[in-house]
mmCIF file of C-alpha atoms and ligand atoms in Angstrom:
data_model
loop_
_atom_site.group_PDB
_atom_site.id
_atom_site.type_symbol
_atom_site.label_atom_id
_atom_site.label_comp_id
_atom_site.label_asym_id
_atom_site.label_seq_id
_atom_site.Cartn_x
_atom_site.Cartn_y
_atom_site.Cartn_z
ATOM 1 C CA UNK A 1 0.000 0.000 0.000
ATOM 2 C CA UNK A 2 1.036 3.427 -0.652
ATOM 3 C CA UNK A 3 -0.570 6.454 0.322
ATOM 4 C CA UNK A 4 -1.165 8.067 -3.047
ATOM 5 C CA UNK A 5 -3.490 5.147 -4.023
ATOM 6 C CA UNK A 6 -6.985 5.337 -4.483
ATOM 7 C CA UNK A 7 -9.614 3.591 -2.552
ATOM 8 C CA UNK A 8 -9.931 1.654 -5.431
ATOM 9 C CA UNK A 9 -6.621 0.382 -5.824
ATOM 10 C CA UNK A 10 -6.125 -0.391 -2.202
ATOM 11 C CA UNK A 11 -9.270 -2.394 -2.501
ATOM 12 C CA UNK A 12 -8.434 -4.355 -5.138
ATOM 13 C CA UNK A 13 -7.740 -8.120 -5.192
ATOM 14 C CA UNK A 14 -6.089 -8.847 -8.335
ATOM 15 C CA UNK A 15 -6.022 -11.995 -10.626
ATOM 16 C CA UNK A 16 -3.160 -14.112 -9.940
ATOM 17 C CA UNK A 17 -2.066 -15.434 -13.876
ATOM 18 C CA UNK A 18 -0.147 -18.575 -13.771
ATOM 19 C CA UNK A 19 4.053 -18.143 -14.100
ATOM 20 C CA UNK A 20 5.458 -17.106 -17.874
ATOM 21 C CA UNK A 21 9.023 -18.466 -16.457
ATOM 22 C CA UNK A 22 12.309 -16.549 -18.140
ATOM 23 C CA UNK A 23 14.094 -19.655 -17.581
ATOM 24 C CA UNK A 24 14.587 -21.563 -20.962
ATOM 25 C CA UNK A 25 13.778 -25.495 -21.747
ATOM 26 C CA UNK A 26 11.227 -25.717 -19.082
ATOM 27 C CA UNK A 27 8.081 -28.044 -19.961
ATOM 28 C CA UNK A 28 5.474 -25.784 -19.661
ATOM 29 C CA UNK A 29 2.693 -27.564 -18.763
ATOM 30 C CA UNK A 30 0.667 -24.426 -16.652
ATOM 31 C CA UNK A 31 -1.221 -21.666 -18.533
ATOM 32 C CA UNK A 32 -3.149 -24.378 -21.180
ATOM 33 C CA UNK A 33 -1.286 -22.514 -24.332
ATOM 34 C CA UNK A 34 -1.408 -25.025 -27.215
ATOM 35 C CA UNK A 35 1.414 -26.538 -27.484
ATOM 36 C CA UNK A 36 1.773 -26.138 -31.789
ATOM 37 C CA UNK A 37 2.098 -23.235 -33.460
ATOM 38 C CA UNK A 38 0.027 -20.612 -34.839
ATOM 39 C CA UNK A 39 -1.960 -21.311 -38.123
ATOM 40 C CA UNK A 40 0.905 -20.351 -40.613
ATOM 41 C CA UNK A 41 -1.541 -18.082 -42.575
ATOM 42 C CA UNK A 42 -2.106 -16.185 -39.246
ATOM 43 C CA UNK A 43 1.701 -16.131 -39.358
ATOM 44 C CA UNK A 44 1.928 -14.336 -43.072
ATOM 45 C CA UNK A 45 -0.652 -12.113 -42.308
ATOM 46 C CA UNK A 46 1.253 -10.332 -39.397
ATOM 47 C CA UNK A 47 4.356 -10.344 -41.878
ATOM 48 C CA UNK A 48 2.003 -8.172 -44.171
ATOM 49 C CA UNK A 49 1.556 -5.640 -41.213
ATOM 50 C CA UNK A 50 5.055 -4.864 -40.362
ATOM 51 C CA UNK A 51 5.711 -1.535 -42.361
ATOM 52 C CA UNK A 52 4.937 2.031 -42.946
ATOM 53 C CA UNK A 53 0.992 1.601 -42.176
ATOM 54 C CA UNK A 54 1.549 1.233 -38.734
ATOM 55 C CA UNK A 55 1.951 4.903 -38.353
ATOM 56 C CA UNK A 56 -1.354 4.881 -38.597
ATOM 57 C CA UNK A 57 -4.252 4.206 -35.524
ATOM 58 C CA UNK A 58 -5.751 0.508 -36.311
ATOM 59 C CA UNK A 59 -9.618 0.075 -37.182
ATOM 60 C CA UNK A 60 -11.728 0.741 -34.048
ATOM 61 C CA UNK A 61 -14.675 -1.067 -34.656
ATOM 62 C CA UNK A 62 -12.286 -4.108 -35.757
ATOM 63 C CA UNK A 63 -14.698 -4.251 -38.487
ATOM 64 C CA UNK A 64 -12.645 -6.692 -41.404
ATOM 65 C CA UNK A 65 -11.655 -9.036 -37.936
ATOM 66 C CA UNK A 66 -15.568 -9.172 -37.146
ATOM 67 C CA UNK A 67 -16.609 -10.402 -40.625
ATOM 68 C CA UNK A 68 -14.348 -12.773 -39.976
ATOM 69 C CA UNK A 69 -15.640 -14.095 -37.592
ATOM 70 C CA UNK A 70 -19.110 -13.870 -38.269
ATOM 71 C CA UNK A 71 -19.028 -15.564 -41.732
ATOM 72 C CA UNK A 72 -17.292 -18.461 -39.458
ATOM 73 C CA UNK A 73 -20.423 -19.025 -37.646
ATOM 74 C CA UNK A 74 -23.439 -17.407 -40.254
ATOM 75 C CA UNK A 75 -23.761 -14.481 -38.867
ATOM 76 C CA UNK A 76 -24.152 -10.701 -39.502
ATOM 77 C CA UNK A 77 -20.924 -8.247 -37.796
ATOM 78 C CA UNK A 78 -23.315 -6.524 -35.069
ATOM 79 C CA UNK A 79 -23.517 -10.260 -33.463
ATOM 80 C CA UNK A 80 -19.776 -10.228 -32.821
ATOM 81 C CA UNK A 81 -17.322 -7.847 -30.444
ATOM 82 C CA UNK A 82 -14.250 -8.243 -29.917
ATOM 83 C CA UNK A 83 -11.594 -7.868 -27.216
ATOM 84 C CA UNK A 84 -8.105 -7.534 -26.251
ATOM 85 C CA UNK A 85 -8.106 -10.847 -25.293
ATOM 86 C CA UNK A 86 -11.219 -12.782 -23.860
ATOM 87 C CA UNK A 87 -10.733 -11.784 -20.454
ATOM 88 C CA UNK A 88 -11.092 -7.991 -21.753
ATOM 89 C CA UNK A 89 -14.468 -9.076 -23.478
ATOM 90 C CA UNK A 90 -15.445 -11.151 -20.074
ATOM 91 C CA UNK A 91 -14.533 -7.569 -17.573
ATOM 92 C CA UNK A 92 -16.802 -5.568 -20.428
ATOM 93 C CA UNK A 93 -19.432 -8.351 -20.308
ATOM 94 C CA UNK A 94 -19.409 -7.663 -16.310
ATOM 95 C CA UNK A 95 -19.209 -4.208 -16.314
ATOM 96 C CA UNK A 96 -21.798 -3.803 -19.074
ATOM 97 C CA UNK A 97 -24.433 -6.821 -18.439
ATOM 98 C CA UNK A 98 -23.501 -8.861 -15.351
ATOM 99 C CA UNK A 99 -23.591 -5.411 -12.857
ATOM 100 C CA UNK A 100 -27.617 -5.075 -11.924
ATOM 101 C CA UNK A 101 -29.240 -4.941 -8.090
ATOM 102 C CA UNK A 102 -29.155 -9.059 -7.766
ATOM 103 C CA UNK A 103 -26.062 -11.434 -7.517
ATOM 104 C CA UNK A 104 -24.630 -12.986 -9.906
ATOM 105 C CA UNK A 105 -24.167 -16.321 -10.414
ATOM 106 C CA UNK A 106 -21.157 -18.803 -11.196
ATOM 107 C CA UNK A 107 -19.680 -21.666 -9.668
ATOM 108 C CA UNK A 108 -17.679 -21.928 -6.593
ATOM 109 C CA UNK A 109 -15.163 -23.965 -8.408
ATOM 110 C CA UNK A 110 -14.313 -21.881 -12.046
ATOM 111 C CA UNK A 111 -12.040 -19.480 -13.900
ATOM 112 C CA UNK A 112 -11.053 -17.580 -10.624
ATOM 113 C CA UNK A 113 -10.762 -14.069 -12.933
ATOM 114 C CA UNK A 114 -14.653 -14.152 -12.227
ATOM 115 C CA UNK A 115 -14.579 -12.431 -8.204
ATOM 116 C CA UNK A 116 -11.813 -10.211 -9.815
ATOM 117 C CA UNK A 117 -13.899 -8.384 -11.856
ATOM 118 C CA UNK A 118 -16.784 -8.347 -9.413
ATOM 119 C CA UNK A 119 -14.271 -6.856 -6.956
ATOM 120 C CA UNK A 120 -12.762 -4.420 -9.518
ATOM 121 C CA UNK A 121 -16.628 -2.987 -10.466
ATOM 122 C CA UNK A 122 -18.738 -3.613 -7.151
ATOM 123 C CA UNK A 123 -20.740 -6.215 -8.746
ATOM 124 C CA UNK A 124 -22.328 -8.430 -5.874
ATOM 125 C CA UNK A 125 -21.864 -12.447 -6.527
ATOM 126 C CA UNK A 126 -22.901 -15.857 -5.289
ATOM 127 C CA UNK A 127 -20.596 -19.053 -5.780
ATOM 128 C CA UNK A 128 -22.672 -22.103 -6.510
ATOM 129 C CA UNK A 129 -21.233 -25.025 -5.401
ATOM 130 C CA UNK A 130 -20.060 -28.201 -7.919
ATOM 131 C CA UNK A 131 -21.868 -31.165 -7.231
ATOM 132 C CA UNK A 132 -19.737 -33.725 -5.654
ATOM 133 C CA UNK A 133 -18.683 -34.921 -8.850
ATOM 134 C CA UNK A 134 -17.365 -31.779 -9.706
ATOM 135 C CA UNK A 135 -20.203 -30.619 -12.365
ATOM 136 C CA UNK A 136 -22.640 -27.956 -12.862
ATOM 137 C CA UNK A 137 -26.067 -28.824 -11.804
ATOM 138 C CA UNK A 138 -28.337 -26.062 -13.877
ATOM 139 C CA UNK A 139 -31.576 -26.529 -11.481
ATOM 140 C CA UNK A 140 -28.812 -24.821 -8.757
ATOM 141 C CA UNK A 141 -28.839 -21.654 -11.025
ATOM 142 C CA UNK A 142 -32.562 -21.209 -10.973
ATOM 143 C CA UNK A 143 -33.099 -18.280 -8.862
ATOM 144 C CA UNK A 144 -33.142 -15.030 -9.128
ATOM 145 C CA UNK A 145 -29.641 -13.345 -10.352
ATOM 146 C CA UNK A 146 -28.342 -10.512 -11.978
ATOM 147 C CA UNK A 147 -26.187 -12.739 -14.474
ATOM 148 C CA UNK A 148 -24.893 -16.021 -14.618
ATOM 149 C CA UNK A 149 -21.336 -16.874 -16.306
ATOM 150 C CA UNK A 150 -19.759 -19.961 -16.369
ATOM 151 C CA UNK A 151 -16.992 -21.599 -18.791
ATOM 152 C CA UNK A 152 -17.940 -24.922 -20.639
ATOM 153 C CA UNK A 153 -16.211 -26.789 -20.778
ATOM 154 C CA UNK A 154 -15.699 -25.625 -16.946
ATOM 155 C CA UNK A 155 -11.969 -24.638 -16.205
ATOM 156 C CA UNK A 156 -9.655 -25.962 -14.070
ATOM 157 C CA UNK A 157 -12.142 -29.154 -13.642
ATOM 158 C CA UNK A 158 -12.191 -29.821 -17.610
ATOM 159 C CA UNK A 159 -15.944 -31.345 -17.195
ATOM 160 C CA UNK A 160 -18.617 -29.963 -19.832
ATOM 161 C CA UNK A 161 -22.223 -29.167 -19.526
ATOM 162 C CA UNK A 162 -24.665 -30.301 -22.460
ATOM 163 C CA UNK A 163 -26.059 -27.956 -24.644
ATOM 164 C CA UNK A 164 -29.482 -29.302 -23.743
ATOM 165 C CA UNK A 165 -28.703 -28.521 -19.907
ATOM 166 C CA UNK A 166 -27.728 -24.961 -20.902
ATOM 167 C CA UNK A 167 -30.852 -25.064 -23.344
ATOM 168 C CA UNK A 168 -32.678 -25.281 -20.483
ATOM 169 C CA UNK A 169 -31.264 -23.183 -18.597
ATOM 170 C CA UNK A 170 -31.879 -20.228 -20.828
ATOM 171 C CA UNK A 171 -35.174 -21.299 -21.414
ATOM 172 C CA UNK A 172 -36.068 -20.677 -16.984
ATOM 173 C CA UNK A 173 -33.763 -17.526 -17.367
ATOM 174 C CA UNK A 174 -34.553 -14.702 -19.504
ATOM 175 C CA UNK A 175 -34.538 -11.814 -17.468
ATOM 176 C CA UNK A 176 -30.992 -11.965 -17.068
ATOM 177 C CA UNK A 177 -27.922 -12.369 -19.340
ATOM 178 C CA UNK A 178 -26.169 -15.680 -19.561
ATOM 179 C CA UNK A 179 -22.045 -15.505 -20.504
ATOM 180 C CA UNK A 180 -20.421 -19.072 -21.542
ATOM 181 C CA UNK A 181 -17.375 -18.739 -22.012
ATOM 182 C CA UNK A 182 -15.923 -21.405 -24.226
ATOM 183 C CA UNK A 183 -12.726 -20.578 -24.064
ATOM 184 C CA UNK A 184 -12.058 -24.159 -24.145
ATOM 185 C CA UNK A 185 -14.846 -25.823 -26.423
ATOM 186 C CA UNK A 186 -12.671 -26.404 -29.497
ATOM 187 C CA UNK A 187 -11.402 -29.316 -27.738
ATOM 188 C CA UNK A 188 -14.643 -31.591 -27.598
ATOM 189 C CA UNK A 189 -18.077 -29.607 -25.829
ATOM 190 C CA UNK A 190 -20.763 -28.380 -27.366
ATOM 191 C CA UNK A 191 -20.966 -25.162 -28.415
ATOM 192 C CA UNK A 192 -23.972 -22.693 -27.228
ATOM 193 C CA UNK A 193 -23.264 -20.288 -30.491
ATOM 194 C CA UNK A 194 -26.313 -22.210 -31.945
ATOM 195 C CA UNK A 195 -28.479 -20.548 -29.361
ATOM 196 C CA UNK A 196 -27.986 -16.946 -29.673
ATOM 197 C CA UNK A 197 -30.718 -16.590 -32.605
ATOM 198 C CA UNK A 198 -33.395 -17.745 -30.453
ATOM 199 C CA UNK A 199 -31.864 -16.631 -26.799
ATOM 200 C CA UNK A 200 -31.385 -12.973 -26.768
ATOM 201 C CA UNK A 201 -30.065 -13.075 -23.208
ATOM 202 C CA UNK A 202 -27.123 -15.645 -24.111
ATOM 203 C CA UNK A 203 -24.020 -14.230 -24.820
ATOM 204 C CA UNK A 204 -20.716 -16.994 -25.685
ATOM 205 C CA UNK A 205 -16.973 -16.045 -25.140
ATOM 206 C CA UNK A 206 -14.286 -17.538 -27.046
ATOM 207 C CA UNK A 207 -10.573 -16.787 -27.356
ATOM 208 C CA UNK A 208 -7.880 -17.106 -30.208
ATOM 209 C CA UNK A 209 -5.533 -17.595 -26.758
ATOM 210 C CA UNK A 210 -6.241 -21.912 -26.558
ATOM 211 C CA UNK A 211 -7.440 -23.516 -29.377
ATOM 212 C CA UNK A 212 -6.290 -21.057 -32.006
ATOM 213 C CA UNK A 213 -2.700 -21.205 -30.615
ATOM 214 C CA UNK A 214 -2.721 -17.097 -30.503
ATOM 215 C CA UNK A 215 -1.867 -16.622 -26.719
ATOM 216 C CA UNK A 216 0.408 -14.079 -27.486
ATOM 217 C CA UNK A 217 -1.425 -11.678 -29.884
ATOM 218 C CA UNK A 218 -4.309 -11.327 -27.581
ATOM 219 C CA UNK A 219 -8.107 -11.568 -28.988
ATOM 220 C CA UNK A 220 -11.105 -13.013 -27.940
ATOM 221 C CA UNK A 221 -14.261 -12.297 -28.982
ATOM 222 C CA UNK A 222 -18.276 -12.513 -28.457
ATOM 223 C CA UNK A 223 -21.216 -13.260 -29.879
ATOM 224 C CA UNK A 224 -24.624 -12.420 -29.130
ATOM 225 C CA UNK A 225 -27.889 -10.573 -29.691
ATOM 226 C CA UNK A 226 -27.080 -7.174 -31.327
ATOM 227 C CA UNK A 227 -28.463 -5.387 -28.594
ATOM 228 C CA UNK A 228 -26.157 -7.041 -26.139
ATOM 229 C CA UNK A 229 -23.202 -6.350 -28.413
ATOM 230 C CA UNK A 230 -24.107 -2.710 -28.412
ATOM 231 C CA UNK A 231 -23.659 -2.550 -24.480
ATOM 232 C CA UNK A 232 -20.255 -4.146 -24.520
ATOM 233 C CA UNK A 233 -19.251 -1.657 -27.846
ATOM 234 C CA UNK A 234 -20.399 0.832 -25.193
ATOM 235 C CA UNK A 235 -18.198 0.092 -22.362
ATOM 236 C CA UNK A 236 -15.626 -0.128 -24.584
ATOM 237 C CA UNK A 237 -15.816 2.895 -26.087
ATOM 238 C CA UNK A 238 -15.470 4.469 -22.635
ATOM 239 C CA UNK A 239 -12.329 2.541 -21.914
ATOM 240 C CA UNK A 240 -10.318 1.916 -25.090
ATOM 241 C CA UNK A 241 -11.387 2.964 -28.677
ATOM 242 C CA UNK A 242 -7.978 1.143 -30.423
ATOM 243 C CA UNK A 243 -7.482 -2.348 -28.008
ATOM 244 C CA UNK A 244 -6.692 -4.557 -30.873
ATOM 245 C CA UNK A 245 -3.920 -3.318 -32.678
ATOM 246 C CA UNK A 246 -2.869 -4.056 -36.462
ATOM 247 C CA UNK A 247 -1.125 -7.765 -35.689
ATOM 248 C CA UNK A 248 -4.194 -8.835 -33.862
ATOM 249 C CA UNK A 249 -6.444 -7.810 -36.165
ATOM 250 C CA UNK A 250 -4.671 -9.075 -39.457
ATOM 251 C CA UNK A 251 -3.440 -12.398 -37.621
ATOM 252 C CA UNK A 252 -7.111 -12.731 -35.984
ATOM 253 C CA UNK A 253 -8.738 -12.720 -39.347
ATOM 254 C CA UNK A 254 -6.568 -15.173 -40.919
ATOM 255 C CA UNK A 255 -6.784 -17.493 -37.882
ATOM 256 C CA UNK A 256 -10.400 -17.851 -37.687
ATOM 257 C CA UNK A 257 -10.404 -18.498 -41.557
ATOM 258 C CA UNK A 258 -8.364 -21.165 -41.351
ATOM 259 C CA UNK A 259 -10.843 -23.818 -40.096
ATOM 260 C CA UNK A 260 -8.303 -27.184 -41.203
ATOM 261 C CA UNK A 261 -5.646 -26.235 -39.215
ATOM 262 C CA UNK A 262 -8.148 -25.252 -35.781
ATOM 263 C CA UNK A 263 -9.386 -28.993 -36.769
ATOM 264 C CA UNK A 264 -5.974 -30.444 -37.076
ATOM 265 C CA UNK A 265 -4.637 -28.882 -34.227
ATOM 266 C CA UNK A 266 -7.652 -30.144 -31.769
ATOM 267 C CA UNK A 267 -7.124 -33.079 -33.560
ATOM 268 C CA UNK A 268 -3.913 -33.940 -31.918
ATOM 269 C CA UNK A 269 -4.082 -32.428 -28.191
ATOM 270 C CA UNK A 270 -7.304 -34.731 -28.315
ATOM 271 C CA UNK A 271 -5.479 -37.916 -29.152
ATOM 272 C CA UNK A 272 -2.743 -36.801 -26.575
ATOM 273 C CA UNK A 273 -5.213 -35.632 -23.882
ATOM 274 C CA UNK A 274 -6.752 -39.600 -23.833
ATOM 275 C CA UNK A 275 -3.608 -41.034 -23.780
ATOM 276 C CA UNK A 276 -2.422 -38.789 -20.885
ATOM 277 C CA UNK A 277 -5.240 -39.558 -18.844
ATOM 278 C CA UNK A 278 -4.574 -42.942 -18.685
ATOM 279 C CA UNK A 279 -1.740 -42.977 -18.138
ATOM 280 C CA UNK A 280 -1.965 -40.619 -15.158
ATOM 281 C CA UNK A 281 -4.688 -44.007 -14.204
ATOM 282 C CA UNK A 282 -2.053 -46.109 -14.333
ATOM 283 C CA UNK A 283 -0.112 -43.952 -11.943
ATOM 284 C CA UNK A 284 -2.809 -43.953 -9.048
ATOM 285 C CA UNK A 285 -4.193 -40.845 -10.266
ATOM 286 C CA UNK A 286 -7.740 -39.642 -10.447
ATOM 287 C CA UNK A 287 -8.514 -37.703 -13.553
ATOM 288 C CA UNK A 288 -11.995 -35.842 -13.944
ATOM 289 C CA UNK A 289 -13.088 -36.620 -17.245
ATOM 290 C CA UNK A 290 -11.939 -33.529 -19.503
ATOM 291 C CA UNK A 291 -13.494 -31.935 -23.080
ATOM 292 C CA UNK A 292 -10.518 -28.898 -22.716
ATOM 293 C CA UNK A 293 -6.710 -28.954 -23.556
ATOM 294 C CA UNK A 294 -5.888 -29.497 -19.778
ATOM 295 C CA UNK A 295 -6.933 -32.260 -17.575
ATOM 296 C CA UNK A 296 -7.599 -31.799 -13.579
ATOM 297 C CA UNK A 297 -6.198 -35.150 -11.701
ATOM 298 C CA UNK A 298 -5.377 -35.695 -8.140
ATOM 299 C CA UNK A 299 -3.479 -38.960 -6.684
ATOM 300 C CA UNK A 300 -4.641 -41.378 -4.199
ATOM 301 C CA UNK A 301 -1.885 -41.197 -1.865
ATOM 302 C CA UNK A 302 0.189 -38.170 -3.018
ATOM 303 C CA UNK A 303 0.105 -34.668 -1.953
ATOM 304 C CA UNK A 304 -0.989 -31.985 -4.328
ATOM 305 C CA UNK A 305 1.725 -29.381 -3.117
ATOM 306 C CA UNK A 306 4.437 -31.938 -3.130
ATOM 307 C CA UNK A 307 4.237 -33.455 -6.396
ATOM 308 C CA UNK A 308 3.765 -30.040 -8.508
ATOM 309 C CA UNK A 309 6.787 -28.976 -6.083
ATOM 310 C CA UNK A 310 8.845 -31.811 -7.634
ATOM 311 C CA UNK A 311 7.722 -31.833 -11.176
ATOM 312 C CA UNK A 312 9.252 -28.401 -10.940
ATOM 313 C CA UNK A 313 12.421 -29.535 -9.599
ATOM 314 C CA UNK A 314 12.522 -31.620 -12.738
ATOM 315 C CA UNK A 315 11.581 -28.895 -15.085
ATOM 316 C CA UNK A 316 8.127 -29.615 -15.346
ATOM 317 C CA UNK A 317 5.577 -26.732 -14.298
ATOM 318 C CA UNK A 318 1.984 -27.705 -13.809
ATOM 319 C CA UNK A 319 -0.809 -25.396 -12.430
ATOM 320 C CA UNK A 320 -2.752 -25.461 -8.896
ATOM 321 C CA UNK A 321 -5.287 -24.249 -6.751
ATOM 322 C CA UNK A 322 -4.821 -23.723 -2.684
ATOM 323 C CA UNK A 323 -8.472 -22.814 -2.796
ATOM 324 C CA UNK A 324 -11.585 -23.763 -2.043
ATOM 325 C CA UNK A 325 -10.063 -26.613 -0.005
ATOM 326 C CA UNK A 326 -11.735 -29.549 -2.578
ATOM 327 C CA UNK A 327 -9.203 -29.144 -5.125
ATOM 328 C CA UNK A 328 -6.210 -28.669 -3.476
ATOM 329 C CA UNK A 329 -4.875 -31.553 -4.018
ATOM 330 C CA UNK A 330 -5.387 -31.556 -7.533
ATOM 331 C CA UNK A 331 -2.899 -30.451 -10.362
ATOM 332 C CA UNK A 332 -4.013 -29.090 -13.623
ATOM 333 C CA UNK A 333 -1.782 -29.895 -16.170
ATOM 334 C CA UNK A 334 -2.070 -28.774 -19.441
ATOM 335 C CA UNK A 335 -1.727 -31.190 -22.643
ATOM 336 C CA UNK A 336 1.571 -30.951 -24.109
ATOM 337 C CA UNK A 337 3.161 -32.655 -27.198
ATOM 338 C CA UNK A 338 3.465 -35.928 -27.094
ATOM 339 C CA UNK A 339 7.094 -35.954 -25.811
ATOM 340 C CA UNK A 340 6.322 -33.043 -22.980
ATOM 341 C CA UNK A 341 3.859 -35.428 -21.946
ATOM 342 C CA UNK A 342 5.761 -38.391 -21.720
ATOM 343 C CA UNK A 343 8.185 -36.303 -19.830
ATOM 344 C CA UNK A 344 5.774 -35.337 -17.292
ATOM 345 C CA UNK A 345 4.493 -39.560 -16.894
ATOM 346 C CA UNK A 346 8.535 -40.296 -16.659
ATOM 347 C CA UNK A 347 9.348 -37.407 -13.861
ATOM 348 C CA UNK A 348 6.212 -38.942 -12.105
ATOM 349 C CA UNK A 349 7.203 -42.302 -11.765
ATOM 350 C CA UNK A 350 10.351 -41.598 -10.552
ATOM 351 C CA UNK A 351 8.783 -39.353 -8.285
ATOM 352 C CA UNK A 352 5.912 -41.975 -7.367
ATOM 353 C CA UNK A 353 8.308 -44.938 -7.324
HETATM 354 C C1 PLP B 401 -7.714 -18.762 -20.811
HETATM 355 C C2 PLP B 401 -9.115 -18.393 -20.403
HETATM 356 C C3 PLP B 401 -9.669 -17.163 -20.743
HETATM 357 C C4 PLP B 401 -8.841 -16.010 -21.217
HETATM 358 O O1 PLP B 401 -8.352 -16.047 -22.417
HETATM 359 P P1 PLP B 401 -7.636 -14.802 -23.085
HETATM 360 O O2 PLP B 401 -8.368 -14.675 -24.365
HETATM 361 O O3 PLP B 401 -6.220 -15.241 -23.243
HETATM 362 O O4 PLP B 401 -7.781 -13.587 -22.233
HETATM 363 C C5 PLP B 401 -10.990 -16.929 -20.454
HETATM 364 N N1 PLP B 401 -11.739 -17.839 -19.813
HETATM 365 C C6 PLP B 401 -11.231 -19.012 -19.435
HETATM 366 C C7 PLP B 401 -12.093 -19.973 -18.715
HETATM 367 C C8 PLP B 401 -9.899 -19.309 -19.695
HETATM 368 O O5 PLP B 401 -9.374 -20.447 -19.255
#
């Protein structure tokens, strides 16, 4: 604390992100980047950029970047915003939808960026509680709220919802927005996009940062009813006119065109992901069953603390959560190449044995 801060700052409670080590040849197994790179016409598209036009303030209303994206899905432009990254679309989402006189809703066990924002804006929340298996229950939801947001599939657990569950759900809520995030969808859930012709309260989240292998150039986006669109363009406006700059808006456009390689690239942490789960079985581990690019896995015997604390020893960073108290003994570990994951199964046994 210092004592030219505001209230505000000496209130806050910020989001903790998980390490970006300097140290080289680590296996990185932490922040669930994907672990191939980005689509290579994404790649020749930012060459394009580098030159005298950057003298020049980007497009503020993104608007080549949103046809992009809404010819992926059928759509028209005024369905789509997009961020600086997802979480930048998720805080204008809060600030712009999720902020009314009742709580809003998410689980007690998600993305833990969600109190952040309520902290950062005043927005009052209520955590509802996993079921014991670790999945969202939507008949816990129906009450009155102010919002609900959750991610499906859920992060750090990995466990999707059905669309027919969130069907539902929308269907007993429409006074009040619904966010999914599917940050991590691309990698085997269903995707709510379907909905948001006939649910004008649903608004879905995705992000270039997983799937798309675009961590670094930071965009997400959403999609929605125009009218909800409009509120987030509002906020936004207020904040930021220029947050996506000319790399993220040329690499963003020729990402999201390139469908094969998205497919190709799921493909593969897929095929990995199954194989890594059992073999964390084989080790005496639990593993939740997972539809992202991480899995969520805790060992019969083995402390939590301890084993991440020796995977790192070896060079091996995985991901985990003190709090609440029901997952701290699991580690989140992202899915890696094949070889960082056999590296991670071989520094475990020797730890194990
Ligand atoms: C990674 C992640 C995001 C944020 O993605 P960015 O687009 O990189 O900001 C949002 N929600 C969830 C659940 C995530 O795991």
């Amino acid at each position: 604390m210092n004592r030219y801060w505001s209230s505000v700052a000496k209130g806050l409670r910020p989001y903790v992100p998980g390490e970006q080590p300097k140290l080289a040849g680590l296996v990185k197994l932490n922040t669930n980047e994907c672990p191939y790179g980005p689509s290579p016409a994404a790649l020749e598209a930012l060459r394009i950029e580098v030159g005298d036009t950057l003298r020049l303030y980007p497009d503020p209303n993104c608007d080549s970047l949103r046809q992009a994206i809404a010819a992926c899905y059928g759509l028209t432009p005024e369905r789509v915003f997009v961020g600086n990254g997802s979480d930048e679309v998720l805080a204008h989402a809060f600030l712009a939808l999720l902020k009314h006189e009742q709580a809003v809703l998410f689980p007690d066990i998600t993305y833990s960026f969600y109190p952040v924002y309520c902290g950062l804006y005043g927005i009052e929340y209520r955590q509802v509680p996993l079921t014991e298996s670790f999945e969202i229950r939507v008949d816990d939801y129906l009450a009155p709220n102010g919002g609900i947001i959750f991610p499906n599939p859920n992060a750090p657990t990995g466990r999707p919802l059905a669309l027919s569950e969130i069907e539902r759900l929308l269907r007993a809520n429409a006074e009040s927005v619904v966010v999914v995030d599917e940050a991590y969808v691309d990698f085997g859930a269903e995707s709510a996009v379907g909905l948001i012709e006939r649910y004008p309260q649903l608004l879905v989240v995705h992000t270039l940062s997983k799937s798309r292998s675009l961590a670094g150039l930071r965009v997400g986006y959403a999609l929605g009813d125009a009218g909800l669109i409009e509120a987030l363009r509002r906020v936004k406006d207020s904040f930021n006119s220029y947050p996506l700059d000319r790399f993220a808006q040329a690499g963003a456009a020729a990402a999201v065109t390139d469908r094969a390689y998205l497919e190709q690239t799921c493909a593969k942490v897929i095929a990995t992901r199954t194989r890594l789960a059992d073999e964390l079985g084989s080790l005496g581990f639990e593993v939740l069953p997972s539809a992202a690019n991480f899995v969520f896995a805790r060992h019969g015997r083995r402390d939590g603390a301890e084993l991440a604390a020796s995977l790192r020893e070896r060079g091996i960073i995985v991901r985990r959560f003190d709090q609440p108290a029901r997952i701290a003994q699991f580690l989140r570990i992202t899915v890696g190449t094949d070889a960082q994951c056999a590296a991670l199964i071989a520094a475990l046994s020797a730890i194990l044995a």
